[in-house]
């Protein structure tokens, strides 16, 4: 009899599960997402496929659109997502100062919102909605790691000070002005030298809203023409731009130390080949996973970090920050 009751309850339970599955509304979570531009090496090459793979793994539907580096276009895309009834939004801002516009739209529609990769730069804006969170990094950490790596190499290679004046003559490929990563990397990469008592001299700095290879190639080519061999160090705030610098140097037949950020596959190869001196792992795969974990929990109405290993930094910025790691010729094989 006991066995029979047990069997009956199993049958009843499976019937109930099937009923849930077939009856009523479709419970599959749908996510409206974007990449600020598919032209970005890191966002399109690392983060986008990681989002797609992890969405598959979680069994949720994600639609990722290209905002073509146009915040107006992104605003419209968000309107379309909201009208189509997505359960949650994962948004890579074009303009980090435009976070308020997106937050207001999500709030008006009562849809949870995960901002990722470009952190809002408007003070207090994250507190205006209880269903908005951020997934990214601690921007300063990448600059500190890159700076410490460059400082160690500089100190180990006295010949890098080509004019022997004790100062580092550098050029810097910045990326997008106003982007927290670009700003922090620019400051902290150089601070490692000055903190160690080594003077620096900036020969040139160039920003680029798309952080891309071609623009950096053109910029570096013109710097080689203007400054030639007085360049002692090339600091690039991402790998994509470092690739442009490397090509420009090869074309001109010169060779300066170059450092990037992101640890794209191509950068790892350049480090192995001795064409690049170091980079910093920007862990896009884990950023994508955290983004979707938070999104799915938010869509289900449970605590965003529920059943995950992620932690929010505080109640004001409400951010999950994934760690950066140094990648050097010594440890490159581990990546
Ligand atoms: C990456 C860059 C990328 C930028 C886009 C940064 O975290 O390091 O490669 O272009 O994000 O927002
Ligand atoms: Ca010098």
Tab-separated table of C-alpha atoms and ligand atoms in Angstrom:
chain	number	residue	atom	x	y	z
A	1	UNK	CA	0.000	0.000	0.000
A	2	UNK	CA	2.800	2.392	0.945
A	3	UNK	CA	4.453	1.686	-2.399
A	4	UNK	CA	1.204	2.389	-4.195
A	5	UNK	CA	0.741	5.743	-2.470
A	6	UNK	CA	4.328	6.684	-3.242
A	7	UNK	CA	3.812	5.805	-6.885
A	8	UNK	CA	0.571	7.726	-6.968
A	9	UNK	CA	2.204	10.844	-5.583
A	10	UNK	CA	5.008	10.620	-8.143
A	11	UNK	CA	2.403	10.335	-10.901
A	12	UNK	CA	0.471	13.250	-9.449
A	13	UNK	CA	3.597	15.390	-9.225
A	14	UNK	CA	4.613	14.747	-12.831
A	15	UNK	CA	1.075	15.463	-13.990
A	16	UNK	CA	1.211	18.741	-12.111
A	17	UNK	CA	4.574	19.624	-13.710
A	18	UNK	CA	3.251	18.877	-17.180
A	19	UNK	CA	0.176	20.961	-16.468
A	20	UNK	CA	2.364	23.901	-15.458
A	21	UNK	CA	4.418	23.467	-18.578
A	22	UNK	CA	1.604	23.311	-21.111
A	23	UNK	CA	-1.155	25.240	-19.498
A	24	UNK	CA	-1.366	29.005	-19.139
A	25	UNK	CA	1.295	31.408	-20.350
A	26	UNK	CA	4.758	30.672	-21.641
A	27	UNK	CA	7.148	31.092	-18.735
A	28	UNK	CA	10.364	31.367	-20.792
A	29	UNK	CA	12.247	34.498	-19.797
A	30	UNK	CA	12.988	36.887	-22.657
A	31	UNK	CA	15.812	39.387	-22.428
A	32	UNK	CA	16.210	42.539	-24.501
A	33	UNK	CA	19.910	43.365	-24.824
A	34	UNK	CA	22.314	45.465	-26.872
A	35	UNK	CA	26.002	45.999	-27.552
A	36	UNK	CA	26.926	49.699	-27.867
A	37	UNK	CA	28.590	48.859	-31.208
A	38	UNK	CA	29.289	45.546	-32.910
A	39	UNK	CA	32.484	47.277	-34.082
A	40	UNK	CA	34.097	46.885	-30.634
A	41	UNK	CA	36.653	44.029	-30.475
A	42	UNK	CA	35.999	43.196	-26.827
A	43	UNK	CA	32.229	43.678	-26.628
A	44	UNK	CA	31.479	41.970	-29.917
A	45	UNK	CA	34.241	39.367	-29.874
A	46	UNK	CA	34.131	38.258	-26.243
A	47	UNK	CA	31.037	39.511	-24.428
A	48	UNK	CA	28.415	38.985	-27.144
A	49	UNK	CA	29.184	35.286	-27.765
A	50	UNK	CA	29.470	34.742	-23.999
A	51	UNK	CA	25.987	36.227	-23.503
A	52	UNK	CA	24.561	34.006	-26.251
A	53	UNK	CA	26.196	30.822	-24.917
A	54	UNK	CA	25.185	31.473	-21.352
A	55	UNK	CA	21.605	32.353	-22.316
A	56	UNK	CA	21.426	28.978	-24.081
A	57	UNK	CA	22.801	27.285	-21.012
A	58	UNK	CA	20.197	28.979	-18.793
A	59	UNK	CA	17.370	28.251	-21.227
A	60	UNK	CA	16.372	31.903	-21.640
A	61	UNK	CA	15.824	33.846	-24.845
A	62	UNK	CA	18.090	36.822	-25.544
A	63	UNK	CA	17.827	39.298	-28.399
A	64	UNK	CA	21.047	41.332	-28.794
A	65	UNK	CA	20.887	44.401	-31.044
A	66	UNK	CA	23.664	46.664	-32.383
A	67	UNK	CA	23.344	50.267	-31.159
A	68	UNK	CA	25.938	51.434	-33.706
A	69	UNK	CA	27.547	53.815	-31.202
A	70	UNK	CA	24.401	55.980	-31.278
A	71	UNK	CA	22.654	56.677	-27.957
A	72	UNK	CA	19.523	57.941	-29.770
A	73	UNK	CA	19.295	54.631	-31.572
A	74	UNK	CA	19.678	52.766	-28.271
A	75	UNK	CA	16.856	54.809	-26.706
A	76	UNK	CA	14.571	53.709	-29.571
A	77	UNK	CA	15.711	50.084	-29.284
A	78	UNK	CA	14.785	50.110	-25.597
A	79	UNK	CA	11.314	51.461	-26.464
A	80	UNK	CA	10.845	48.615	-28.947
A	81	UNK	CA	11.981	46.013	-26.387
A	82	UNK	CA	9.555	47.391	-23.820
A	83	UNK	CA	6.648	47.413	-26.306
A	84	UNK	CA	7.433	43.834	-27.286
A	85	UNK	CA	7.087	42.788	-23.648
A	86	UNK	CA	10.583	41.586	-22.697
A	87	UNK	CA	10.932	40.469	-19.070
A	88	UNK	CA	14.212	42.237	-18.406
A	89	UNK	CA	16.681	44.580	-20.121
A	90	UNK	CA	20.503	44.180	-20.293
A	91	UNK	CA	21.894	47.450	-21.581
A	92	UNK	CA	25.393	48.471	-22.669
A	93	UNK	CA	25.087	52.266	-22.713
A	94	UNK	CA	26.534	54.159	-25.638
A	95	UNK	CA	26.894	57.294	-23.534
A	96	UNK	CA	27.528	56.543	-19.839
A	97	UNK	CA	26.046	59.948	-19.024
A	98	UNK	CA	22.705	58.897	-20.566
A	99	UNK	CA	21.931	56.218	-17.969
A	100	UNK	CA	19.048	58.292	-16.550
A	101	UNK	CA	17.099	58.135	-19.816
A	102	UNK	CA	17.247	54.333	-19.931
A	103	UNK	CA	16.498	53.975	-16.221
A	104	UNK	CA	13.396	56.185	-16.571
A	105	UNK	CA	12.089	54.078	-19.446
A	106	UNK	CA	12.573	50.818	-17.540
A	107	UNK	CA	11.032	52.290	-14.417
A	108	UNK	CA	7.971	53.610	-16.254
A	109	UNK	CA	7.399	50.113	-17.660
A	110	UNK	CA	8.298	48.410	-14.354
A	111	UNK	CA	10.893	46.214	-16.085
A	112	UNK	CA	14.134	45.315	-14.301
A	113	UNK	CA	17.299	46.686	-15.874
A	114	UNK	CA	20.890	45.468	-15.768
A	115	UNK	CA	23.404	48.005	-17.073
A	116	UNK	CA	26.686	46.399	-18.025
A	117	UNK	CA	30.218	47.295	-19.207
A	118	UNK	CA	29.690	51.080	-19.231
A	119	UNK	CA	28.974	52.345	-15.754
A	120	UNK	CA	26.613	55.279	-15.304
A	121	UNK	CA	28.560	58.456	-14.657
A	122	UNK	CA	25.689	60.521	-13.257
A	123	UNK	CA	25.943	60.651	-9.483
A	124	UNK	CA	22.999	59.091	-7.653
A	125	UNK	CA	21.242	57.873	-10.787
A	126	UNK	CA	21.298	54.197	-9.722
A	127	UNK	CA	19.291	55.097	-6.622
A	128	UNK	CA	16.388	56.438	-8.705
A	129	UNK	CA	15.074	52.925	-9.429
A	130	UNK	CA	15.003	49.887	-7.133
A	131	UNK	CA	15.222	47.483	-10.087
A	132	UNK	CA	18.438	48.670	-11.732
A	133	UNK	CA	21.872	47.080	-11.127
A	134	UNK	CA	25.311	47.278	-12.748
A	135	UNK	CA	27.756	44.572	-13.859
A	136	UNK	CA	31.313	45.552	-14.766
A	137	UNK	CA	34.666	45.929	-13.113
A	138	UNK	CA	36.548	48.174	-10.768
A	139	UNK	CA	37.940	50.431	-13.516
A	140	UNK	CA	40.900	51.666	-11.467
A	141	UNK	CA	42.104	48.096	-10.929
A	142	UNK	CA	42.929	47.661	-14.637
A	143	UNK	CA	45.032	50.832	-14.677
A	144	UNK	CA	46.868	49.868	-11.515
A	145	UNK	CA	47.670	46.388	-12.823
A	146	UNK	CA	48.785	47.724	-16.208
A	147	UNK	CA	50.824	50.502	-14.550
A	148	UNK	CA	52.582	48.128	-12.141
A	149	UNK	CA	53.438	45.793	-15.010
A	150	UNK	CA	54.916	48.646	-17.090
A	151	UNK	CA	56.843	50.000	-14.110
A	152	UNK	CA	58.399	46.598	-13.347
A	153	UNK	CA	59.471	46.164	-16.988
A	154	UNK	CA	60.812	49.727	-17.180
A	155	UNK	CA	62.910	49.179	-14.077
A	156	UNK	CA	64.184	45.852	-15.403
A	157	UNK	CA	65.154	47.339	-18.798
A	158	UNK	CA	67.328	50.468	-18.413
A	159	UNK	CA	67.759	50.606	-22.215
A	160	UNK	CA	64.089	51.557	-22.559
A	161	UNK	CA	65.033	55.075	-21.424
A	162	UNK	CA	66.458	55.767	-24.864
A	163	UNK	CA	67.395	59.399	-24.292
A	164	UNK	CA	68.707	58.616	-20.811
A	165	UNK	CA	66.829	61.481	-19.137
A	166	UNK	CA	65.276	59.229	-16.480
A	167	UNK	CA	61.773	60.099	-17.705
A	168	UNK	CA	59.277	57.924	-19.546
A	169	UNK	CA	58.306	59.537	-22.874
A	170	UNK	CA	54.975	57.875	-23.674
A	171	UNK	CA	52.061	58.057	-26.064
A	172	UNK	CA	48.609	56.962	-24.915
A	173	UNK	CA	45.638	55.570	-26.845
A	174	UNK	CA	42.796	56.475	-24.525
A	175	UNK	CA	39.515	55.080	-25.875
A	176	UNK	CA	36.276	56.882	-25.147
A	177	UNK	CA	36.538	60.124	-23.181
A	178	UNK	CA	34.144	60.100	-20.234
A	179	UNK	CA	34.077	56.270	-20.134
A	180	UNK	CA	34.980	55.264	-16.553
A	181	UNK	CA	37.392	52.564	-17.813
A	182	UNK	CA	39.189	54.955	-20.176
A	183	UNK	CA	39.449	57.691	-17.561
A	184	UNK	CA	40.652	55.442	-14.744
A	185	UNK	CA	43.139	53.529	-16.898
A	186	UNK	CA	44.642	56.786	-18.171
A	187	UNK	CA	45.150	58.067	-14.637
A	188	UNK	CA	46.330	54.921	-12.889
A	189	UNK	CA	48.628	53.511	-15.590
A	190	UNK	CA	50.861	56.570	-15.280
A	191	UNK	CA	50.453	56.941	-11.526
A	192	UNK	CA	52.433	53.739	-10.929
A	193	UNK	CA	55.511	55.515	-12.359
A	194	UNK	CA	55.043	58.797	-10.505
A	195	UNK	CA	54.302	56.969	-7.240
A	196	UNK	CA	57.637	55.192	-7.692
A	197	UNK	CA	59.375	58.541	-8.192
A	198	UNK	CA	59.822	58.163	-11.952
A	199	UNK	CA	58.902	61.197	-14.022
A	200	UNK	CA	56.748	60.802	-17.094
A	201	UNK	CA	56.303	62.962	-20.173
A	202	UNK	CA	53.218	62.576	-22.298
A	203	UNK	CA	54.190	63.095	-25.923
A	204	UNK	CA	50.635	62.584	-27.176
A	205	UNK	CA	47.223	61.277	-26.137
A	206	UNK	CA	44.279	60.487	-28.399
A	207	UNK	CA	40.730	59.481	-27.541
A	208	UNK	CA	38.441	57.390	-29.708
A	209	UNK	CA	34.759	56.768	-28.998
A	210	UNK	CA	34.843	53.305	-30.584
A	211	UNK	CA	38.165	52.148	-29.098
A	212	UNK	CA	38.953	50.502	-32.404
A	213	UNK	CA	41.956	49.196	-34.277
A	214	UNK	CA	41.843	51.202	-37.509
A	215	UNK	CA	41.609	54.598	-35.831
A	216	UNK	CA	44.502	53.673	-33.541
A	217	UNK	CA	46.590	52.531	-36.512
A	218	UNK	CA	46.171	55.935	-38.182
A	219	UNK	CA	46.904	57.751	-34.920
A	220	UNK	CA	50.036	55.727	-34.209
A	221	UNK	CA	51.279	56.182	-37.773
A	222	UNK	CA	51.062	59.950	-37.394
A	223	UNK	CA	52.769	59.813	-33.971
A	224	UNK	CA	55.654	57.832	-35.459
A	225	UNK	CA	56.025	60.549	-38.081
A	226	UNK	CA	55.923	63.342	-35.469
A	227	UNK	CA	57.904	61.821	-32.584
A	228	UNK	CA	59.833	58.961	-34.178
A	229	UNK	CA	62.302	57.326	-31.886
A	230	UNK	CA	61.617	59.635	-28.962
A	231	UNK	CA	58.655	57.373	-28.149
A	232	UNK	CA	59.725	55.071	-25.310
A	233	UNK	CA	56.410	53.483	-24.370
A	234	UNK	CA	52.976	52.920	-25.955
A	235	UNK	CA	50.135	52.714	-23.445
A	236	UNK	CA	46.856	51.491	-24.903
A	237	UNK	CA	43.691	51.415	-22.821
A	238	UNK	CA	42.538	48.337	-24.716
A	239	UNK	CA	43.989	45.595	-26.894
A	240	UNK	CA	41.987	46.533	-29.982
A	241	UNK	CA	43.830	49.861	-30.202
A	242	UNK	CA	47.163	48.216	-29.322
A	243	UNK	CA	46.757	46.007	-32.428
A	244	UNK	CA	46.515	49.165	-34.549
A	245	UNK	CA	49.653	50.538	-32.915
A	246	UNK	CA	51.545	47.294	-33.557
A	247	UNK	CA	50.613	47.296	-37.258
A	248	UNK	CA	51.659	50.948	-37.591
A	249	UNK	CA	55.010	50.175	-35.947
A	250	UNK	CA	55.601	47.162	-38.186
A	251	UNK	CA	54.843	49.246	-41.259
A	252	UNK	CA	57.241	51.969	-40.135
A	253	UNK	CA	59.900	49.467	-39.076
A	254	UNK	CA	60.037	50.643	-35.453
A	255	UNK	CA	59.528	48.722	-32.228
A	256	UNK	CA	58.399	50.264	-28.927
A	257	UNK	CA	57.076	48.492	-25.822
A	258	UNK	CA	53.249	48.203	-26.024
A	259	UNK	CA	50.727	47.360	-23.323
A	260	UNK	CA	46.978	46.807	-23.643
A	261	UNK	CA	43.942	45.756	-21.625
A	262	UNK	CA	41.366	42.966	-22.248
A	263	UNK	CA	43.535	39.894	-23.023
A	264	UNK	CA	41.873	39.179	-26.370
A	265	UNK	CA	43.148	35.973	-28.044
A	266	UNK	CA	45.103	38.017	-30.558
A	267	UNK	CA	46.820	39.904	-27.717
A	268	UNK	CA	47.864	36.634	-26.075
A	269	UNK	CA	49.377	35.608	-29.407
A	270	UNK	CA	51.179	38.967	-29.760
A	271	UNK	CA	52.632	38.513	-26.265
A	272	UNK	CA	53.846	35.021	-27.128
A	273	UNK	CA	55.381	36.379	-30.348
A	274	UNK	CA	57.111	39.196	-28.463
A	275	UNK	CA	55.151	41.917	-30.282
A	276	UNK	CA	53.298	43.060	-27.192
A	277	UNK	CA	54.679	43.330	-23.656
A	278	UNK	CA	51.599	42.769	-21.574
A	279	UNK	CA	47.856	43.108	-21.156
A	280	UNK	CA	45.255	42.863	-18.409
A	281	UNK	CA	42.547	40.220	-18.488
A	282	UNK	CA	39.144	41.903	-18.692
A	283	UNK	CA	36.977	38.906	-17.875
A	284	UNK	CA	34.146	39.392	-20.358
A	285	UNK	CA	32.904	35.824	-19.971
A	286	UNK	CA	32.237	36.242	-16.273
A	287	UNK	CA	30.822	39.722	-16.837
A	288	UNK	CA	28.348	38.196	-19.314
A	289	UNK	CA	27.434	35.434	-16.863
A	290	UNK	CA	26.918	37.854	-13.998
A	291	UNK	CA	24.785	40.073	-16.234
A	292	UNK	CA	22.473	37.183	-17.121
A	293	UNK	CA	22.384	35.693	-13.614
A	294	UNK	CA	21.243	39.032	-12.235
A	295	UNK	CA	18.819	39.545	-15.126
A	296	UNK	CA	17.144	36.168	-14.703
A	297	UNK	CA	16.812	36.564	-10.943
A	298	UNK	CA	15.418	40.073	-11.388
A	299	UNK	CA	12.898	38.808	-13.954
A	300	UNK	CA	11.796	36.119	-11.482
A	301	UNK	CA	11.451	38.717	-8.759
A	302	UNK	CA	13.974	37.113	-6.397
A	303	UNK	CA	17.095	38.685	-4.910
A	304	UNK	CA	19.442	39.372	-7.871
A	305	UNK	CA	22.356	37.442	-6.370
A	306	UNK	CA	20.152	34.488	-5.336
A	307	UNK	CA	21.883	31.103	-5.891
A	308	UNK	CA	24.958	32.759	-7.454
A	309	UNK	CA	28.493	33.521	-6.295
A	310	UNK	CA	28.161	37.238	-7.206
A	311	UNK	CA	28.175	39.985	-4.613
A	312	UNK	CA	26.922	43.551	-4.888
A	313	UNK	CA	29.491	46.159	-3.845
A	314	UNK	CA	27.083	48.463	-1.965
A	315	UNK	CA	23.548	49.789	-1.949
A	316	UNK	CA	24.351	52.969	-3.890
A	317	UNK	CA	26.115	51.711	-7.020
A	318	UNK	CA	24.538	48.209	-6.777
A	319	UNK	CA	27.369	46.717	-8.827
A	320	UNK	CA	28.926	43.322	-9.365
A	321	UNK	CA	32.599	43.962	-10.161
A	322	UNK	CA	34.577	41.170	-11.803
A	323	UNK	CA	38.340	41.161	-11.095
A	324	UNK	CA	41.077	41.983	-13.621
A	325	UNK	CA	44.316	39.952	-13.862
A	326	UNK	CA	47.800	40.787	-15.182
A	327	UNK	CA	48.910	38.916	-18.312
A	328	UNK	CA	52.673	38.930	-18.929
A	329	UNK	CA	55.082	36.926	-21.111
A	330	UNK	CA	55.721	34.812	-17.984
A	331	UNK	CA	52.122	33.752	-17.313
A	332	UNK	CA	50.506	34.112	-20.774
A	333	UNK	CA	50.295	30.338	-21.254
A	334	UNK	CA	47.820	30.097	-18.386
A	335	UNK	CA	45.217	32.127	-20.294
B	1	LIG	C1	37.066	47.379	-22.714
B	1	LIG	C2	37.248	47.988	-24.066
B	1	LIG	C3	35.920	48.280	-24.682
B	1	LIG	C4	35.038	49.078	-23.741
B	1	LIG	C5	33.664	49.289	-24.311
B	1	LIG	C6	36.163	48.241	-21.870
B	1	LIG	O1	35.943	47.626	-20.641
B	1	LIG	O2	38.312	47.217	-22.079
B	1	LIG	O3	37.969	47.141	-24.910
B	1	LIG	O4	36.105	48.967	-25.895
B	1	LIG	O5	34.944	48.415	-22.514
B	1	LIG	O6	32.832	49.943	-23.426
B	2	LIG	CA1	63.398	59.008	-21.450
